[in-house]
Short mmCIF file of C-alpha atoms in Angstrom, two decimals:
data_model
loop_
_atom_site.label_atom_id
_atom_site.label_comp_id
_atom_site.label_asym_id
_atom_site.label_seq_id
_atom_site.Cartn_x
_atom_site.Cartn_y
_atom_site.Cartn_z
CA UNK A 1 -26.89 145.29 153.38
CA UNK A 2 -29.09 147.15 150.90
CA UNK A 3 -31.92 145.18 149.36
CA UNK A 4 -31.84 144.65 145.61
CA UNK A 5 -34.63 147.20 145.17
CA UNK A 6 -32.60 149.73 147.19
CA UNK A 7 -29.54 149.07 145.05
CA UNK A 8 -31.55 149.73 141.91
CA UNK A 9 -32.84 152.96 143.46
CA UNK A 10 -29.26 153.94 144.27
CA UNK A 11 -28.38 153.30 140.63
CA UNK A 12 -31.22 155.59 139.62
CA UNK A 13 -29.79 158.30 141.82
CA UNK A 14 -26.41 157.93 140.17
CA UNK A 15 -28.11 158.02 136.76
CA UNK A 16 -29.52 161.44 137.59
CA UNK A 17 -26.08 162.64 138.65
CA UNK A 18 -24.53 161.40 135.39
CA UNK A 19 -27.37 162.51 133.11
CA UNK A 20 -28.29 158.95 132.13
CA UNK A 21 -31.87 158.19 131.03
CA UNK A 22 -31.60 154.40 130.77
CA UNK A 23 -29.22 151.89 132.32
CA UNK A 24 -29.00 148.53 130.54
CA UNK A 25 -27.26 145.74 132.44
CA UNK A 26 -26.54 142.33 130.84
CA UNK A 27 -25.58 139.19 132.77
CA UNK A 28 -22.40 139.62 134.77
CA UNK A 29 -21.18 141.12 138.01
CA UNK A 30 -23.15 144.38 137.71
CA UNK A 31 -26.35 142.35 137.43
CA UNK A 32 -25.27 140.18 140.35
CA UNK A 33 -24.72 143.35 142.40
CA UNK A 34 -28.13 144.80 141.53
CA UNK A 35 -30.24 141.63 141.70
CA UNK A 36 -28.20 139.12 143.67
CA UNK A 37 -28.65 136.92 140.60
CA UNK A 38 -27.16 136.61 137.15
CA UNK A 39 -27.88 134.03 134.46
CA UNK A 40 -25.20 132.74 132.13
CA UNK A 41 -24.08 135.26 129.50
CA UNK A 42 -24.69 133.86 126.02
CA UNK A 43 -26.16 134.85 122.65
CA UNK A 44 -29.66 135.26 124.11
CA UNK A 45 -30.24 138.89 125.14
CA UNK A 46 -31.00 139.26 128.84
CA UNK A 47 -31.06 142.76 130.31
CA UNK A 48 -32.12 144.68 133.36
CA UNK A 49 -33.47 147.98 132.04
CA UNK A 50 -33.40 150.71 134.69
CA UNK A 51 -35.26 153.78 133.44
CA UNK A 52 -36.12 157.02 135.18
CA UNK A 53 -39.74 155.86 135.59
CA UNK A 54 -39.77 152.09 135.12
CA UNK A 55 -37.60 149.03 135.65
CA UNK A 56 -37.96 145.97 133.37
CA UNK A 57 -36.19 142.64 133.15
CA UNK A 58 -35.85 141.02 129.73
CA UNK A 59 -35.13 137.30 129.98
CA UNK A 60 -35.31 134.33 127.58
CA UNK A 61 -37.78 131.57 128.43
CA UNK A 62 -34.78 129.36 129.19
CA UNK A 63 -34.01 131.40 132.33
CA UNK A 64 -37.46 132.74 133.21
CA UNK A 65 -38.27 130.17 135.92
CA UNK A 66 -34.94 130.66 137.68
CA UNK A 67 -35.29 134.45 137.51
CA UNK A 68 -38.90 134.64 138.74
CA UNK A 69 -38.29 134.37 142.51
CA UNK A 70 -35.19 136.59 142.34
CA UNK A 71 -36.33 139.54 140.23
CA UNK A 72 -38.78 141.95 141.91
CA UNK A 73 -39.56 143.85 138.71
CA UNK A 74 -41.86 143.36 135.69
CA UNK A 75 -40.45 140.76 133.30
CA UNK A 76 -40.56 140.42 129.53
CA UNK A 77 -39.84 136.97 128.08
CA UNK A 78 -39.27 135.49 124.65
CA UNK A 79 -38.74 132.06 123.12
CA UNK A 80 -35.77 130.87 121.12
CA UNK A 81 -38.06 130.40 118.13
CA UNK A 82 -39.51 133.92 118.24
CA UNK A 83 -36.27 135.66 119.15
CA UNK A 84 -35.93 138.81 121.27
CA UNK A 85 -37.01 141.56 118.88
CA UNK A 86 -40.70 141.51 119.81
CA UNK A 87 -39.92 141.66 123.53
CA UNK A 88 -37.41 144.44 122.88
CA UNK A 89 -40.07 146.45 121.02
CA UNK A 90 -42.35 145.99 124.03
CA UNK A 91 -39.54 147.28 126.24
CA UNK A 92 -39.12 150.33 124.00
CA UNK A 93 -42.83 151.09 124.23
CA UNK A 94 -42.66 151.05 128.03
CA UNK A 95 -39.29 152.77 128.43
CA UNK A 96 -39.75 155.52 125.87
CA UNK A 97 -36.99 157.22 123.88
CA UNK A 98 -33.96 157.79 126.10
CA UNK A 99 -31.29 160.22 124.95
CA UNK A 100 -28.42 158.79 126.98
CA UNK A 101 -28.16 155.02 127.47
CA UNK A 102 -25.51 153.49 129.72
CA UNK A 103 -24.63 149.84 129.01
CA UNK A 104 -22.94 147.41 131.35
CA UNK A 105 -19.34 146.35 130.84
CA UNK A 106 -20.23 142.79 129.84
CA UNK A 107 -22.53 143.84 126.99
CA UNK A 108 -21.91 141.68 123.89
CA UNK A 109 -21.33 143.47 120.59
CA UNK A 110 -24.38 141.80 119.01
CA UNK A 111 -26.48 142.94 121.95
CA UNK A 112 -25.28 146.51 121.65
CA UNK A 113 -26.16 146.51 117.96
CA UNK A 114 -29.68 145.38 118.85
CA UNK A 115 -30.03 148.24 121.32
CA UNK A 116 -28.65 150.79 118.86
CA UNK A 117 -31.21 149.58 116.33
CA UNK A 118 -33.93 149.92 118.97
CA UNK A 119 -32.91 153.48 119.96
CA UNK A 120 -31.06 154.87 116.90
CA UNK A 121 -31.07 158.46 118.18
CA UNK A 122 -29.64 157.63 121.60
CA UNK A 123 -26.07 158.17 122.76
CA UNK A 124 -24.55 155.02 124.28
CA UNK A 125 -21.98 155.33 127.06
CA UNK A 126 -20.21 152.92 129.45
CA UNK A 127 -22.31 151.82 132.40
CA UNK A 128 -19.30 152.06 134.72
CA UNK A 129 -20.03 155.74 135.32
CA UNK A 130 -23.22 154.62 137.06
CA UNK A 131 -22.14 151.33 138.60
CA UNK A 132 -18.55 151.92 139.71
CA UNK A 133 -19.35 154.58 142.34
CA UNK A 134 -22.03 152.32 143.85
CA UNK A 135 -19.79 149.27 144.05
CA UNK A 136 -16.54 150.92 145.15
CA UNK A 137 -17.54 151.71 148.74
CA UNK A 138 -18.48 148.59 150.70
CA UNK A 139 -21.02 148.47 153.50
CA UNK A 140 -20.29 146.78 156.81
CA UNK A 141 -22.27 143.77 155.61
CA UNK A 142 -20.30 143.57 152.37
CA UNK A 143 -17.03 143.78 154.29
CA UNK A 144 -18.17 140.96 156.56
CA UNK A 145 -18.87 138.83 153.48
CA UNK A 146 -15.46 139.69 152.02
CA UNK A 147 -13.89 138.63 155.30
CA UNK A 148 -15.68 135.27 155.18
CA UNK A 149 -14.63 134.87 151.55
CA UNK A 150 -11.02 135.58 152.55
CA UNK A 151 -11.18 132.73 155.04
CA UNK A 152 -11.96 130.31 152.19
CA UNK A 153 -8.87 131.50 150.32
CA UNK A 154 -6.75 131.08 153.46
CA UNK A 155 -7.99 127.50 153.69
CA UNK A 156 -7.00 126.87 150.08
CA UNK A 157 -3.47 128.18 150.61
CA UNK A 158 -3.05 125.96 153.66
CA UNK A 159 -4.30 122.96 151.69
CA UNK A 160 -2.02 123.55 148.71
CA UNK A 161 1.13 124.14 150.69
CA UNK A 162 0.28 121.34 153.09
CA UNK A 163 0.04 118.86 150.22
CA UNK A 164 2.90 120.15 148.07
CA UNK A 165 5.69 117.65 147.46
CA UNK A 166 8.44 117.29 144.82
CA UNK A 167 7.07 115.81 141.61
CA UNK A 168 3.53 117.20 141.98
CA UNK A 169 2.19 118.95 138.92
CA UNK A 170 0.78 122.46 138.97
CA UNK A 171 -2.55 121.07 137.83
CA UNK A 172 -2.65 118.73 140.84
CA UNK A 173 -2.01 121.63 143.20
CA UNK A 174 -4.66 123.72 141.45
CA UNK A 175 -7.18 120.90 141.88
CA UNK A 176 -6.37 120.76 145.61
CA UNK A 177 -6.97 124.53 145.78
CA UNK A 178 -10.33 124.22 144.05
CA UNK A 179 -11.47 121.40 146.31
CA UNK A 180 -10.38 123.32 149.42
CA UNK A 181 -12.23 126.46 148.33
CA UNK A 182 -15.43 124.54 147.70
CA UNK A 183 -15.05 122.66 150.98
CA UNK A 184 -14.64 125.97 152.82
CA UNK A 185 -17.90 127.30 151.36
CA UNK A 186 -17.06 128.97 148.07
CA UNK A 187 -19.73 128.55 145.40
CA UNK A 188 -17.50 129.41 142.41
CA UNK A 189 -13.77 129.01 141.78
CA UNK A 190 -12.83 130.88 138.60
CA UNK A 191 -9.07 131.05 138.78
CA UNK A 192 -6.50 128.96 140.64
CA UNK A 193 -3.05 130.18 139.55
CA UNK A 194 -0.21 127.88 140.58
CA UNK A 195 3.25 128.67 139.22
CA UNK A 196 6.25 126.56 140.14
CA UNK A 197 9.94 127.22 139.56
CA UNK A 198 10.52 129.54 136.60
CA UNK A 199 6.76 129.66 135.93
CA UNK A 200 6.36 131.78 139.06
CA UNK A 201 7.95 134.64 137.09
CA UNK A 202 4.81 135.00 134.92
CA UNK A 203 2.32 137.19 136.87
CA UNK A 204 -0.79 135.57 135.34
CA UNK A 205 0.68 132.17 134.59
CA UNK A 206 -1.64 129.62 132.99
CA UNK A 207 -1.40 126.64 135.34
CA UNK A 208 0.40 123.83 133.50
CA UNK A 209 1.47 120.22 133.89
CA UNK A 210 4.95 121.24 135.05
CA UNK A 211 6.14 119.28 138.10
CA UNK A 212 7.72 121.15 140.98
CA UNK A 213 11.13 120.07 142.18
CA UNK A 214 13.05 120.44 145.42
CA UNK A 215 14.85 123.77 145.57
CA UNK A 216 12.05 125.64 143.77
CA UNK A 217 9.39 128.15 144.80
CA UNK A 218 5.64 127.72 144.42
CA UNK A 219 3.41 130.74 143.81
CA UNK A 220 -0.25 130.21 144.70
CA UNK A 221 -2.72 132.94 143.66
CA UNK A 222 -6.12 131.66 144.74
CA UNK A 223 -9.67 132.85 145.25
CA UNK A 224 -13.33 132.09 144.84
CA UNK A 225 -16.81 133.53 145.20
CA UNK A 226 -18.75 133.28 148.45
CA UNK A 227 -22.30 134.67 148.63
CA UNK A 228 -21.58 136.86 145.62
CA UNK A 229 -18.24 138.28 146.76
CA UNK A 230 -14.73 137.34 145.68
CA UNK A 231 -11.58 136.40 147.56
CA UNK A 232 -8.03 136.72 146.27
CA UNK A 233 -4.71 135.91 147.91
CA UNK A 234 -1.15 135.17 146.83
CA UNK A 235 1.39 133.42 148.98
CA UNK A 236 4.75 131.76 148.34
CA UNK A 237 6.19 128.44 149.42
CA UNK A 238 9.60 126.90 148.82
CA UNK A 239 10.43 123.22 148.56
CA UNK A 240 13.42 122.48 150.76
CA UNK A 241 15.79 125.20 152.01
CA UNK A 242 15.29 128.55 150.22
CA UNK A 243 18.32 129.92 148.42
CA UNK A 244 19.91 133.16 149.56
CA UNK A 245 18.75 134.86 146.36
CA UNK A 246 15.18 133.74 146.88
CA UNK A 247 15.24 134.96 150.49
CA UNK A 248 16.54 138.33 149.33
CA UNK A 249 13.77 138.81 146.75
CA UNK A 250 11.05 137.56 149.09
CA UNK A 251 12.20 139.98 151.80
CA UNK A 252 12.05 142.93 149.38
CA UNK A 253 8.51 142.08 148.30
CA UNK A 254 7.42 141.56 151.89
CA UNK A 255 8.83 144.98 152.77
CA UNK A 256 7.00 146.51 149.79
CA UNK A 257 3.67 145.10 151.00
CA UNK A 258 4.30 146.44 154.51
CA UNK A 259 5.20 149.90 153.17
CA UNK A 260 2.00 150.06 151.14
CA UNK A 261 -0.14 148.96 154.08
CA UNK A 262 1.40 151.62 156.31
CA UNK A 263 0.49 154.28 153.75
CA UNK A 264 -3.22 153.43 153.57
CA UNK A 265 -5.73 155.66 155.30
CA UNK A 266 -8.77 157.85 154.53
CA UNK A 267 -7.90 160.79 152.32
CA UNK A 268 -4.55 159.43 151.17
CA UNK A 269 -4.19 159.67 147.37
CA UNK A 270 -4.28 156.17 145.88
CA UNK A 271 -1.07 156.88 144.00
CA UNK A 272 0.82 157.02 147.30
CA UNK A 273 0.01 153.36 147.99
CA UNK A 274 1.52 152.30 144.68
CA UNK A 275 4.51 154.58 145.11
CA UNK A 276 5.21 153.22 148.59
CA UNK A 277 5.42 149.63 147.36
CA UNK A 278 7.19 150.55 144.14
CA UNK A 279 9.75 152.67 145.94
CA UNK A 280 10.90 149.76 148.09
CA UNK A 281 11.38 147.58 145.02
CA UNK A 282 13.11 150.32 143.03
CA UNK A 283 15.54 151.09 145.86
CA UNK A 284 16.44 147.40 145.97
CA UNK A 285 17.33 147.58 142.27
CA UNK A 286 14.39 145.62 140.87
CA UNK A 287 12.08 148.41 139.68
CA UNK A 288 11.99 147.12 136.12
CA UNK A 289 10.98 143.67 137.39
CA UNK A 290 7.76 144.99 138.98
CA UNK A 291 5.65 145.02 135.84
CA UNK A 292 2.11 145.78 137.01
CA UNK A 293 0.09 148.05 139.28
CA UNK A 294 0.18 147.49 143.02
CA UNK A 295 -3.43 146.40 143.29
CA UNK A 296 -7.05 146.28 142.17
CA UNK A 297 -10.42 146.70 143.80
CA UNK A 298 -12.38 143.63 144.83
CA UNK A 299 -16.03 142.93 145.58
CA UNK A 300 -18.56 141.13 143.41
CA UNK A 301 -15.78 141.16 140.80
CA UNK A 302 -12.31 139.82 141.38
CA UNK A 303 -10.95 142.93 139.67
CA UNK A 304 -12.86 146.19 139.95
CA UNK A 305 -12.20 149.81 140.94
CA UNK A 306 -10.23 151.36 142.48
CA UNK A 307 -7.07 150.71 140.48
CA UNK A 308 -3.97 151.10 142.65
CA UNK A 309 -1.59 152.85 140.25
CA UNK A 310 0.93 155.67 140.59
CA UNK A 311 -1.25 157.86 138.37
CA UNK A 312 -4.48 157.57 140.40
CA UNK A 313 -5.01 160.79 142.36
CA UNK A 314 -8.34 159.68 143.85
CA UNK A 315 -8.35 159.80 147.65
CA UNK A 316 -8.90 156.62 149.59
CA UNK A 317 -12.27 156.37 151.33
CA UNK A 318 -13.47 154.30 154.25
CA UNK A 319 -15.04 151.13 152.84
CA UNK A 320 -12.83 150.74 149.81
CA UNK A 321 -11.57 147.17 149.41
CA UNK A 322 -8.59 146.31 147.23
CA UNK A 323 -5.50 144.18 146.83
CA UNK A 324 -1.94 145.11 147.65
CA UNK A 325 0.22 142.74 145.60
CA UNK A 326 3.65 143.94 144.55
CA UNK A 327 5.93 141.44 142.85
CA UNK A 328 9.39 140.91 141.43
CA UNK A 329 9.60 138.69 138.34
CA UNK A 330 12.95 137.33 137.21
CA UNK A 331 12.06 135.62 133.93
CA UNK A 332 13.89 132.35 133.48
CA UNK A 333 14.58 132.13 137.21
CA UNK A 334 11.59 132.72 139.53
CA UNK A 335 9.11 135.31 140.69
CA UNK A 336 7.75 136.43 144.05
CA UNK A 337 4.37 138.08 144.64
CA UNK A 338 2.58 138.54 147.94
CA UNK A 339 -1.04 139.68 147.98
CA UNK A 340 -3.19 141.04 150.76
CA UNK A 341 -6.83 142.08 150.44
CA UNK A 342 -7.39 145.14 152.60
CA UNK A 343 -10.30 147.34 153.58
CA UNK A 344 -9.82 151.02 154.34
CA UNK A 345 -11.04 151.93 157.83
CA UNK A 346 -10.67 155.03 159.98
CA UNK A 347 -7.63 153.32 161.52
CA UNK A 348 -5.94 152.58 158.19
CA UNK A 349 -5.64 149.25 156.36
CA UNK A 350 -7.38 146.16 157.69
CA UNK A 351 -6.04 142.99 156.07
CA UNK A 352 -8.68 140.28 155.63
CA UNK A 353 -6.32 137.28 155.53
CA UNK A 354 -5.05 135.69 158.70
CA UNK A 355 -2.04 134.11 156.99
CA UNK A 356 1.55 135.24 157.46
CA UNK A 357 3.44 136.54 154.43
CA UNK A 358 6.58 134.66 155.43
CA UNK A 359 8.09 131.97 153.20
CA UNK A 360 6.30 128.67 153.75
CA UNK A 361 8.98 125.96 153.65
CA UNK A 362 7.61 122.57 152.59
#
């Protein structure tokens, strides 16, 4: 895996390609990618400045001690009492007067206003044009980490479905998922989605206190961060014997996943992956019930590029990692989504999960 200094140098190379004079990265996943470290994002400005000639790290005193062993670049600090403006003026003196400044996606509005005041003549553009190409293609070491992260999500699915019983609340099942992810090695668990019964028809359901009953499905969309990289998986269980209608819908979604996976390979336009999954669902008569894209990239962010949509003409490349997660959502009844995280290899799609996509009957 590239060292943090090498990643910053790669960012500099992309800056030249894009005509960017200064890259400014606030706390968040871009900073985690570049430094292997990110403090909490709050009202205190904290930026990695990557210039053509110099790299600086601006950090409040609050985080300076934690940053010191992790940041191999000159550091500018400031106190809460003094505020950041003096340190920012020092940064301007050292970085000069850039014409084109790229800012990271997690930049706060108040932070952007500070930077625009610092460099009033500069043009400010999204930092994704620098960062996205670097992050989209994973190295062998990154893929190995994603695979280990996927194993933690597999463990969480097993734990949730193994414990699920009639009368359990979604919040109880979500807690079991969180505990299983941490026990398996995850260091952060940002989103357990557990939808039972009719709640499974909401793609990004906010886990509630609803209790699952016999004769209902359970949707578990789980993931966490391991050594900086995210996992993400969705599987379905059913309490008691699945109904014929549920079996029908589950089979269609399972076929849609399989069709998408068979399409994946180097050089294939991304749109073909979405169309393969969507075509299965449309032919079954449920096209209007598949209300989102087929997938999203994954890496240090749970959602990143590439976006697996029917409008994306970009060709797949070896090392891309993304989800394949078609769904059918029958509001007021139930929903079914099945999600695989895959990596593009010379042989096609390599799924990172070891779990079957079959209905888990509990």
